mmCIF file of C-alpha atoms and ligand atoms in Angstrom:
data_model
loop_
_atom_site.group_PDB
_atom_site.id
_atom_site.type_symbol
_atom_site.label_atom_id
_atom_site.label_comp_id
_atom_site.label_asym_id
_atom_site.label_seq_id
_atom_site.Cartn_x
_atom_site.Cartn_y
_atom_site.Cartn_z
ATOM 1 C CA MET A 1 153.389 124.053 -135.901
ATOM 2 C CA GLY A 2 150.616 121.234 -134.852
ATOM 3 C CA MET A 3 148.361 121.926 -131.888
ATOM 4 C CA LEU A 4 150.051 118.749 -130.071
ATOM 5 C CA GLU A 5 153.666 119.148 -130.869
ATOM 6 C CA GLN A 6 156.141 116.767 -128.293
ATOM 7 C CA LYS A 7 153.193 115.591 -126.629
ATOM 8 C CA VAL A 8 152.613 111.803 -125.540
ATOM 9 C CA VAL A 9 149.326 111.071 -125.898
ATOM 10 C CA VAL A 10 147.520 107.324 -125.676
ATOM 11 C CA VAL A 11 144.696 105.536 -128.125
ATOM 12 C CA THR A 12 143.413 102.457 -127.324
ATOM 13 C CA GLY A 13 141.370 100.789 -130.051
ATOM 14 C CA GLY A 14 143.971 102.606 -132.387
ATOM 15 C CA ALA A 15 144.531 98.953 -134.726
ATOM 16 C CA GLN A 16 140.805 100.330 -136.821
ATOM 17 C CA GLY A 17 138.282 102.751 -137.294
ATOM 18 C CA ILE A 18 138.222 105.575 -135.089
ATOM 19 C CA GLY A 19 140.865 105.054 -133.165
ATOM 20 C CA LEU A 20 142.992 104.358 -136.116
ATOM 21 C CA SER A 21 142.055 107.541 -137.475
ATOM 22 C CA ALA A 22 142.899 109.470 -134.112
ATOM 23 C CA VAL A 23 146.121 108.168 -133.575
ATOM 24 C CA GLU A 24 146.972 109.638 -137.148
ATOM 25 C CA ARG A 25 145.167 112.808 -136.743
ATOM 26 C CA PHE A 26 146.995 113.455 -133.515
ATOM 27 C CA ALA A 27 150.379 112.384 -134.860
ATOM 28 C CA GLU A 28 149.383 115.381 -137.714
ATOM 29 C CA GLU A 29 149.324 117.896 -135.023
ATOM 30 C CA GLY A 30 152.663 116.621 -133.656
ATOM 31 C CA ALA A 31 152.223 113.989 -131.014
ATOM 32 C CA ILE A 32 154.035 110.746 -130.210
ATOM 33 C CA VAL A 33 150.702 108.687 -129.772
ATOM 34 C CA SER A 34 151.606 105.156 -128.582
ATOM 35 C CA PHE A 35 148.604 103.268 -129.418
ATOM 36 C CA TRP A 36 147.123 99.714 -127.810
ATOM 37 C CA ASP A 37 144.589 97.000 -129.348
ATOM 38 C CA PHE A 38 144.704 92.875 -128.375
ATOM 39 C CA ASN A 39 144.099 92.858 -132.047
ATOM 40 C CA SER A 40 148.047 93.019 -132.839
ATOM 41 C CA ASP A 41 148.215 92.435 -136.777
ATOM 42 C CA LYS A 42 146.250 95.240 -137.752
ATOM 43 C CA GLY A 43 148.098 97.038 -135.095
ATOM 44 C CA ALA A 44 151.127 95.768 -136.666
ATOM 45 C CA GLU A 45 149.853 96.084 -140.490
ATOM 46 C CA SER A 46 148.672 100.515 -138.711
ATOM 47 C CA GLU A 47 151.472 101.466 -137.626
ATOM 48 C CA SER A 48 153.432 100.447 -140.832
ATOM 49 C CA LEU A 49 151.111 102.553 -142.710
ATOM 50 C CA LEU A 50 151.664 105.483 -140.487
ATOM 51 C CA LYS A 51 155.111 105.000 -140.049
ATOM 52 C CA ALA A 52 155.462 104.871 -143.946
ATOM 53 C CA LYS A 53 153.661 108.601 -143.913
ATOM 54 C CA GLY A 54 156.442 109.626 -141.672
ATOM 55 C CA HIS A 55 154.541 109.730 -137.666
ATOM 56 C CA ASP A 56 155.975 109.477 -134.771
ATOM 57 C CA VAL A 57 153.399 106.326 -133.470
ATOM 58 C CA ARG A 58 154.025 103.115 -131.543
ATOM 59 C CA PHE A 59 151.691 100.389 -131.260
ATOM 60 C CA GLN A 60 151.654 98.178 -128.053
ATOM 61 C CA GLN A 61 149.583 95.296 -127.666
ATOM 62 C CA VAL A 62 147.291 95.367 -124.882
ATOM 63 C CA ASN A 63 144.025 93.814 -123.396
ATOM 64 C CA VAL A 64 142.357 96.995 -121.759
ATOM 65 C CA THR A 65 139.987 93.991 -119.865
ATOM 66 C CA ASP A 66 143.372 92.616 -118.317
ATOM 67 C CA MET A 67 144.970 94.893 -115.780
ATOM 68 C CA ASP A 68 148.860 93.716 -115.576
ATOM 69 C CA SER A 69 148.962 93.904 -119.678
ATOM 70 C CA VAL A 70 147.614 97.751 -119.359
ATOM 71 C CA LYS A 71 150.486 97.988 -116.579
ATOM 72 C CA ALA A 72 152.719 97.422 -118.637
ATOM 73 C CA ALA A 73 152.252 99.257 -121.790
ATOM 74 C CA VAL A 74 151.912 102.462 -119.254
ATOM 75 C CA LYS A 75 155.127 101.642 -117.424
ATOM 76 C CA ALA A 76 157.250 100.814 -121.376
ATOM 77 C CA LEU A 77 155.521 103.974 -122.826
ATOM 78 C CA VAL A 78 156.720 106.377 -119.358
ATOM 79 C CA GLU A 79 160.242 104.713 -119.670
ATOM 80 C CA GLU A 80 160.136 105.548 -123.646
ATOM 81 C CA THR A 81 158.955 109.499 -123.048
ATOM 82 C CA GLY A 82 158.823 109.872 -119.654
ATOM 83 C CA LYS A 83 155.293 111.225 -119.545
ATOM 84 C CA ILE A 84 151.613 110.622 -120.396
ATOM 85 C CA ASP A 85 149.118 113.966 -121.936
ATOM 86 C CA VAL A 86 147.187 112.583 -123.405
ATOM 87 C CA LEU A 87 144.554 109.204 -123.021
ATOM 88 C CA VAL A 88 141.978 108.788 -125.540
ATOM 89 C CA ASN A 89 140.031 105.774 -123.908
ATOM 90 C CA ASN A 90 138.290 104.363 -127.533
ATOM 91 C CA ALA A 91 138.204 100.729 -127.776
ATOM 92 C CA GLY A 92 134.759 99.434 -127.284
ATOM 93 C CA ILE A 93 132.721 96.679 -128.418
ATOM 94 C CA THR A 94 128.669 95.452 -129.299
ATOM 95 C CA ARG A 95 126.855 92.175 -128.555
ATOM 96 C CA ASP A 96 124.107 93.206 -129.397
ATOM 97 C CA ALA A 97 120.971 91.275 -128.338
ATOM 98 C CA SER A 98 117.280 91.393 -127.778
ATOM 99 C CA LEU A 99 117.121 92.023 -123.817
ATOM 100 C CA LEU A 100 115.074 88.124 -123.624
ATOM 101 C CA LYS A 101 117.749 86.339 -125.820
ATOM 102 C CA MET A 102 120.956 88.501 -124.361
ATOM 103 C CA THR A 103 123.124 85.585 -123.056
ATOM 104 C CA GLU A 104 125.319 86.275 -119.366
ATOM 105 C CA GLU A 105 128.215 85.732 -121.659
ATOM 106 C CA GLN A 106 126.832 88.613 -123.679
ATOM 107 C CA TRP A 107 126.229 90.818 -120.835
ATOM 108 C CA GLN A 108 129.479 90.054 -119.680
ATOM 109 C CA GLN A 109 131.942 90.952 -122.988
ATOM 110 C CA VAL A 110 130.784 94.205 -123.153
ATOM 111 C CA LEU A 111 130.712 94.885 -119.954
ATOM 112 C CA ASP A 112 134.630 93.802 -119.436
ATOM 113 C CA VAL A 113 136.461 95.942 -122.514
ATOM 114 C CA ASN A 114 133.884 99.243 -122.334
ATOM 115 C CA LEU A 115 133.113 99.539 -118.836
ATOM 116 C CA GLY A 116 136.255 97.654 -117.343
ATOM 117 C CA GLY A 117 138.677 98.604 -119.869
ATOM 118 C CA VAL A 118 137.935 102.740 -119.265
ATOM 119 C CA PHE A 119 138.665 101.847 -115.549
ATOM 120 C CA HIS A 120 142.037 100.018 -115.831
ATOM 121 C CA CYS A 121 143.658 102.104 -118.037
ATOM 122 C CA THR A 122 142.750 105.623 -116.941
ATOM 123 C CA GLN A 123 144.129 103.889 -113.298
ATOM 124 C CA ALA A 124 147.209 103.070 -114.104
ATOM 125 C CA VAL A 125 147.592 106.624 -116.364
ATOM 126 C CA VAL A 126 146.305 108.483 -114.179
ATOM 127 C CA PRO A 127 149.318 107.840 -111.630
ATOM 128 C CA VAL A 128 151.618 109.550 -113.878
ATOM 129 C CA MET A 129 149.493 112.557 -115.066
ATOM 130 C CA VAL A 130 149.113 113.215 -111.389
ATOM 131 C CA GLU A 131 152.392 113.833 -111.121
ATOM 132 C CA GLN A 132 152.782 116.305 -113.837
ATOM 133 C CA ASN A 133 150.257 118.274 -112.273
ATOM 134 C CA SER A 134 148.340 118.091 -115.989
ATOM 135 C CA GLY A 135 146.965 115.544 -118.178
ATOM 136 C CA CYS A 136 143.802 115.591 -120.790
ATOM 137 C CA ILE A 137 141.363 112.067 -120.537
ATOM 138 C CA ILE A 138 138.865 111.506 -123.233
ATOM 139 C CA ASN A 139 136.666 108.858 -123.119
ATOM 140 C CA THR A 140 134.597 107.345 -126.482
ATOM 141 C CA SER A 141 130.130 107.103 -125.085
ATOM 142 C CA SER A 142 127.699 107.488 -127.633
ATOM 143 C CA VAL A 143 124.499 108.649 -128.940
ATOM 144 C CA VAL A 144 122.966 105.842 -128.010
ATOM 145 C CA GLY A 145 124.654 106.587 -124.189
ATOM 146 C CA LEU A 146 122.209 108.728 -124.078
ATOM 147 C CA TYR A 147 119.054 107.996 -125.535
ATOM 148 C CA GLY A 148 118.716 104.431 -125.642
ATOM 149 C CA ASN A 149 118.579 101.768 -128.190
ATOM 150 C CA PHE A 150 116.560 98.394 -129.597
ATOM 151 C CA GLY A 151 119.089 95.595 -129.036
ATOM 152 C CA GLN A 152 122.108 96.819 -126.397
ATOM 153 C CA THR A 153 120.666 96.792 -122.872
ATOM 154 C CA ASN A 154 124.508 95.704 -121.866
ATOM 155 C CA TYR A 155 126.046 98.169 -124.348
ATOM 156 C CA VAL A 156 124.028 101.567 -123.363
ATOM 157 C CA ALA A 157 124.499 100.388 -119.779
ATOM 158 C CA THR A 158 128.508 100.931 -120.626
ATOM 159 C CA LYS A 159 127.827 103.941 -122.625
ATOM 160 C CA SER A 160 126.004 104.969 -120.100
ATOM 161 C CA GLY A 161 128.033 104.376 -117.857
ATOM 162 C CA VAL A 162 131.498 106.127 -118.887
ATOM 163 C CA ILE A 163 129.431 109.091 -118.900
ATOM 164 C CA GLY A 164 129.448 108.489 -115.060
ATOM 165 C CA MET A 165 132.860 108.301 -114.725
ATOM 166 C CA THR A 166 133.695 110.852 -116.558
ATOM 167 C CA LYS A 167 131.713 113.502 -113.826
ATOM 168 C CA VAL A 168 133.312 111.891 -111.059
ATOM 169 C CA TRP A 169 136.934 111.724 -112.076
ATOM 170 C CA ALA A 170 136.564 115.254 -113.610
ATOM 171 C CA ARG A 171 135.109 116.587 -110.328
ATOM 172 C CA GLU A 172 137.933 114.080 -109.043
ATOM 173 C CA LEU A 173 141.081 114.941 -110.628
ATOM 174 C CA GLY A 174 140.609 118.746 -112.084
ATOM 175 C CA ARG A 175 142.717 120.055 -108.280
ATOM 176 C CA LYS A 176 145.734 117.803 -110.385
ATOM 177 C CA GLY A 177 145.311 120.074 -113.082
ATOM 178 C CA ILE A 178 143.597 116.939 -115.454
ATOM 179 C CA ARG A 179 140.788 117.390 -117.333
ATOM 180 C CA VAL A 180 137.918 114.740 -118.117
ATOM 181 C CA ASN A 181 135.879 114.551 -120.700
ATOM 182 C CA ALA A 182 133.303 112.235 -122.885
ATOM 183 C CA VAL A 183 132.087 112.379 -126.671
ATOM 184 C CA ALA A 184 129.066 110.932 -127.956
ATOM 185 C CA PRO A 185 129.579 109.689 -131.148
ATOM 186 C CA GLY A 186 126.883 108.859 -133.854
ATOM 187 C CA PHE A 187 126.386 106.238 -136.036
ATOM 188 C CA ILE A 188 130.247 106.697 -137.974
ATOM 189 C CA ALA A 189 131.186 104.552 -140.517
ATOM 190 C CA THR A 190 133.203 101.762 -139.302
ATOM 191 C CA GLU A 191 133.099 98.160 -139.163
ATOM 192 C CA MET A 192 130.894 98.488 -135.588
ATOM 193 C CA VAL A 193 128.085 99.551 -137.566
ATOM 194 C CA ASP A 194 128.511 96.493 -140.180
ATOM 195 C CA THR A 195 126.340 94.136 -137.780
ATOM 196 C CA VAL A 196 123.626 96.981 -138.048
ATOM 197 C CA PRO A 197 121.156 96.047 -139.763
ATOM 198 C CA GLU A 198 120.233 98.227 -143.709
ATOM 199 C CA LYS A 199 116.754 99.066 -142.263
ATOM 200 C CA VAL A 200 118.354 100.192 -139.231
ATOM 201 C CA ILE A 201 121.075 102.343 -140.070
ATOM 202 C CA GLU A 202 118.572 104.164 -142.801
ATOM 203 C CA LYS A 203 116.655 105.056 -140.376
ATOM 204 C CA MET A 204 119.197 106.648 -137.909
ATOM 205 C CA VAL A 205 120.264 108.691 -141.554
ATOM 206 C CA ALA A 206 116.751 110.016 -142.328
ATOM 207 C CA GLN A 207 116.697 111.404 -137.965
ATOM 208 C CA THR A 208 120.075 113.134 -138.465
ATOM 209 C CA PRO A 209 119.760 116.707 -139.110
ATOM 210 C CA LEU A 210 123.357 116.343 -141.604
ATOM 211 C CA ALA A 211 121.568 113.566 -142.804
ATOM 212 C CA ARG A 212 124.447 110.773 -142.856
ATOM 213 C CA LEU A 213 126.480 108.896 -140.768
ATOM 214 C CA GLY A 214 129.422 110.372 -139.748
ATOM 215 C CA LYS A 215 132.820 109.674 -140.122
ATOM 216 C CA PRO A 216 136.138 108.483 -138.015
ATOM 217 C CA GLU A 217 137.862 111.959 -139.104
ATOM 218 C CA ASP A 218 135.092 113.472 -137.685
ATOM 219 C CA ILE A 219 135.179 111.937 -134.023
ATOM 220 C CA ALA A 220 138.880 111.991 -134.390
ATOM 221 C CA ASN A 221 138.795 115.584 -134.434
ATOM 222 C CA ALA A 222 136.350 115.941 -131.604
ATOM 223 C CA TYR A 223 139.806 114.090 -129.076
ATOM 224 C CA ILE A 224 141.781 116.656 -131.170
ATOM 225 C CA PHE A 225 139.407 119.678 -129.755
ATOM 226 C CA LEU A 226 139.802 118.155 -126.160
ATOM 227 C CA SER A 227 143.125 117.282 -125.490
ATOM 228 C CA SER A 228 144.197 120.881 -127.084
ATOM 229 C CA ASP A 229 144.415 124.501 -124.970
ATOM 230 C CA LEU A 230 141.536 125.625 -127.582
ATOM 231 C CA SER A 231 139.142 123.730 -124.472
ATOM 232 C CA SER A 232 141.873 123.965 -121.456
ATOM 233 C CA PHE A 233 138.728 125.032 -119.675
ATOM 234 C CA ILE A 234 135.801 122.183 -120.224
ATOM 235 C CA SER A 235 135.868 119.726 -118.092
ATOM 236 C CA GLY A 236 133.235 117.249 -117.129
ATOM 237 C CA THR A 237 131.310 117.691 -120.772
ATOM 238 C CA VAL A 238 129.605 115.210 -123.322
ATOM 239 C CA LEU A 239 130.356 116.466 -126.620
ATOM 240 C CA SER A 240 128.101 115.077 -129.150
ATOM 241 C CA VAL A 241 129.131 114.254 -132.523
ATOM 242 C CA ASP A 242 126.392 112.791 -134.191
ATOM 243 C CA GLY A 243 124.607 115.886 -136.750
ATOM 244 C CA GLY A 244 122.364 116.811 -134.509
ATOM 245 C CA LEU A 245 120.861 113.182 -133.975
ATOM 246 C CA VAL A 246 119.708 114.129 -130.564
ATOM 247 C CA ILE A 247 119.147 117.849 -129.970
HETATM 248 N N1 CAA B 301 113.306 99.385 -133.225
HETATM 249 C C1 CAA B 301 112.069 98.483 -133.539
HETATM 250 N N2 CAA B 301 112.133 97.279 -133.313
HETATM 251 C C2 CAA B 301 113.275 96.216 -133.304
HETATM 252 C C3 CAA B 301 114.173 96.938 -133.502
HETATM 253 C C4 CAA B 301 114.153 98.331 -133.470
HETATM 254 N N3 CAA B 301 115.611 98.935 -133.904
HETATM 255 N N4 CAA B 301 115.376 95.846 -134.039
HETATM 256 C C5 CAA B 301 114.402 95.217 -134.536
HETATM 257 N N5 CAA B 301 112.710 95.458 -133.792
HETATM 258 C C6 CAA B 301 111.993 94.233 -134.214
HETATM 259 C C7 CAA B 301 111.163 93.634 -135.510
HETATM 260 O O1 CAA B 301 110.832 93.795 -136.310
HETATM 261 C C8 CAA B 301 111.685 92.014 -134.793
HETATM 262 O O2 CAA B 301 109.842 92.391 -134.564
HETATM 263 P P1 CAA B 301 108.104 91.576 -135.049
HETATM 264 O O3 CAA B 301 108.583 90.387 -133.526
HETATM 265 O O4 CAA B 301 107.372 92.461 -135.029
HETATM 266 O O5 CAA B 301 108.796 90.948 -136.712
HETATM 267 C C9 CAA B 301 111.997 92.551 -133.402
HETATM 268 O O6 CAA B 301 112.487 93.841 -133.132
HETATM 269 C C10 CAA B 301 113.074 91.107 -133.216
HETATM 270 O O7 CAA B 301 113.283 91.384 -131.879
HETATM 271 P P2 CAA B 301 113.985 89.861 -131.834
HETATM 272 O O8 CAA B 301 114.753 90.039 -130.433
HETATM 273 O O9 CAA B 301 113.646 88.448 -132.503
HETATM 274 O O10 CAA B 301 115.461 90.152 -131.851
HETATM 275 P P3 CAA B 301 116.582 89.910 -133.200
HETATM 276 O O11 CAA B 301 116.911 88.602 -132.587
HETATM 277 O O12 CAA B 301 115.828 89.762 -134.655
HETATM 278 O O13 CAA B 301 117.317 90.958 -133.129
HETATM 279 C C11 CAA B 301 119.167 92.970 -132.868
HETATM 280 C C12 CAA B 301 117.917 92.418 -133.105
HETATM 281 C C13 CAA B 301 120.237 92.041 -132.300
HETATM 282 C C14 CAA B 301 118.298 93.931 -132.425
HETATM 283 C C15 CAA B 301 118.948 92.726 -134.599
HETATM 284 O O14 CAA B 301 117.585 93.281 -134.705
HETATM 285 C C16 CAA B 301 119.848 94.695 -134.784
HETATM 286 O O15 CAA B 301 121.175 93.913 -134.627
HETATM 287 N N6 CAA B 301 119.403 95.955 -134.273
HETATM 288 C C17 CAA B 301 120.622 97.049 -134.322
HETATM 289 C C18 CAA B 301 120.992 97.794 -132.775
HETATM 290 C C19 CAA B 301 122.011 98.472 -133.473
HETATM 291 O O16 CAA B 301 121.737 99.158 -133.548
HETATM 292 N N7 CAA B 301 123.175 98.160 -132.807
HETATM 293 C C20 CAA B 301 123.947 99.644 -132.758
HETATM 294 C C21 CAA B 301 125.258 98.625 -132.984
HETATM 295 S S1 CAA B 301 126.361 100.148 -133.630
HETATM 296 C C22 CAA B 301 126.651 100.489 -132.304
HETATM 297 O O17 CAA B 301 126.427 100.352 -131.456
HETATM 298 C C23 CAA B 301 128.249 102.320 -132.585
HETATM 299 C C24 CAA B 301 126.947 103.001 -131.130
HETATM 300 O O18 CAA B 301 127.472 103.328 -130.415
HETATM 301 C C25 CAA B 301 125.454 103.687 -131.931
HETATM 302 P P1 NAI B 302 135.925 99.092 -134.043
HETATM 303 O O1 NAI B 302 134.975 98.145 -134.381
HETATM 304 O O2 NAI B 302 136.580 99.903 -135.323
HETATM 305 O O3 NAI B 302 137.648 99.795 -132.898
HETATM 306 C C1 NAI B 302 137.757 98.311 -132.460
HETATM 307 C C2 NAI B 302 139.316 98.515 -131.393
HETATM 308 O O4 NAI B 302 138.171 98.468 -130.611
HETATM 309 C C3 NAI B 302 139.258 97.434 -133.113
HETATM 310 O O5 NAI B 302 140.500 97.635 -133.143
HETATM 311 C C4 NAI B 302 139.360 96.485 -131.917
HETATM 312 O O6 NAI B 302 140.370 95.503 -132.102
HETATM 313 C C5 NAI B 302 139.794 97.575 -130.064
HETATM 314 N N1 NAI B 302 139.768 96.785 -129.214
HETATM 315 C C6 NAI B 302 138.480 95.649 -128.589
HETATM 316 N N2 NAI B 302 137.911 94.930 -127.196
HETATM 317 C C7 NAI B 302 139.757 95.937 -127.027
HETATM 318 C C8 NAI B 302 140.399 95.127 -125.726
HETATM 319 N N3 NAI B 302 139.583 94.306 -125.001
HETATM 320 N N4 NAI B 302 141.562 95.158 -125.469
HETATM 321 C C9 NAI B 302 142.393 96.811 -127.012
HETATM 322 N N5 NAI B 302 141.466 96.619 -128.047
HETATM 323 C C10 NAI B 302 140.115 96.259 -127.751
HETATM 324 O O7 NAI B 302 134.640 100.064 -133.390
HETATM 325 P P2 NAI B 302 134.403 102.010 -133.916
HETATM 326 O O8 NAI B 302 133.638 102.337 -134.340
HETATM 327 O O9 NAI B 302 136.241 102.290 -134.384
HETATM 328 O O10 NAI B 302 134.440 102.751 -132.400
HETATM 329 C C11 NAI B 302 135.484 103.090 -131.202
HETATM 330 C C12 NAI B 302 134.592 103.880 -130.204
HETATM 331 O O11 NAI B 302 133.546 103.718 -130.531
HETATM 332 C C13 NAI B 302 133.628 102.492 -128.755
HETATM 333 O O12 NAI B 302 134.161 102.693 -127.748
HETATM 334 C C14 NAI B 302 132.883 102.751 -129.700
HETATM 335 O O13 NAI B 302 131.924 101.831 -128.782
HETATM 336 C C15 NAI B 302 132.509 104.200 -129.739
HETATM 337 N N6 NAI B 302 131.046 104.228 -131.188
HETATM 338 C C16 NAI B 302 131.739 103.781 -131.455
HETATM 339 C C17 NAI B 302 129.864 104.102 -133.149
HETATM 340 C C18 NAI B 302 130.093 103.528 -134.160
HETATM 341 O O14 NAI B 302 128.592 104.254 -134.547
HETATM 342 N N7 NAI B 302 130.994 102.787 -134.767
HETATM 343 C C19 NAI B 302 129.325 105.118 -132.235
HETATM 344 C C20 NAI B 302 128.881 105.819 -131.380
HETATM 345 C C21 NAI B 302 130.115 105.219 -130.209
#
């Protein structure tokens, strides 16, 4: 018996990386998982792989920056399952540049996905959770949202921003039976860190007490914990999953 048997879970940015690992972990715990991503090729490929393993997953192409696209996905899922128990706002992008080199476009793209996307998905899903008088929302922040990072003015603004949104929503939605938490991953081995210069990665690992990069499953397991009854009195918190990088 899984910890999330028959729970309906939405994972954004689920086509690859941390999101994909989370989709699989939720399915292993017995959840019915809908994963949203704008990369339809990767999404369809991941859906086939997970279905072949016998998991109850479905991929929906969604661009989280587009409210109409998000609303259509919520409608389709509720028509199919009648509820949404968990929303994991995991989709995110980087467009790194030092302050003086950052373009307006790089600034705006990151804000649109990492803040706008979280706002859209949460605003579209919460009415369903309010109706149920229950639900869990998890926002993916980052270690850099807590301590900053060279070359990430835009990204850090968003990752600090989602911590603020988490606290607001925990206050607003607690009385509706909805818990809202954030996870702050350290550096995790996914495509996102492939662009980071080797020197920077080595420095990060050297500063990490557990002396390694994180794995996608490390974050997926934190999502599972914050979605399950094991965390039933936890709301408004930021769970660092970073090998001790920020102490
Ligand atoms: N710390 C200190 N100095 C740094 C530095 C750092 N992390 N990165 C670059 N510098 C220095 C360079 O050594 C260079 O110094 P000199 O001028 O003395 O030679 C100077 O800054 C270069 O500045 P530029 O503006 O010319 O930088 P650039 O155009 O070469 O590139 C950068 C800057 C885009 C930030 C590049 O260094 C980079 O990509 N850094 C990695 C950023 C990073 O860590 N991103 C994390 C992505 S993963 C992620 O975001 C997931 C998550 O949540 C953790
Ligand atoms: P990734 O780049 O491997 O995957 C991100 C996924 O989000 C991709 O499948 C992408 O297509 C999707 N996506 C991007 N924009 C979208 C949009 N507009 N609509 C729908 N989907 C969209 O990244 P990774 O590493 O798996 O990151 C997942 C989350 O974890 C992100 O929020 C990231 O900021 C955060 N994070 C990652 C860390 C890392 O070191 N990898 C560290 C800290 C936080």
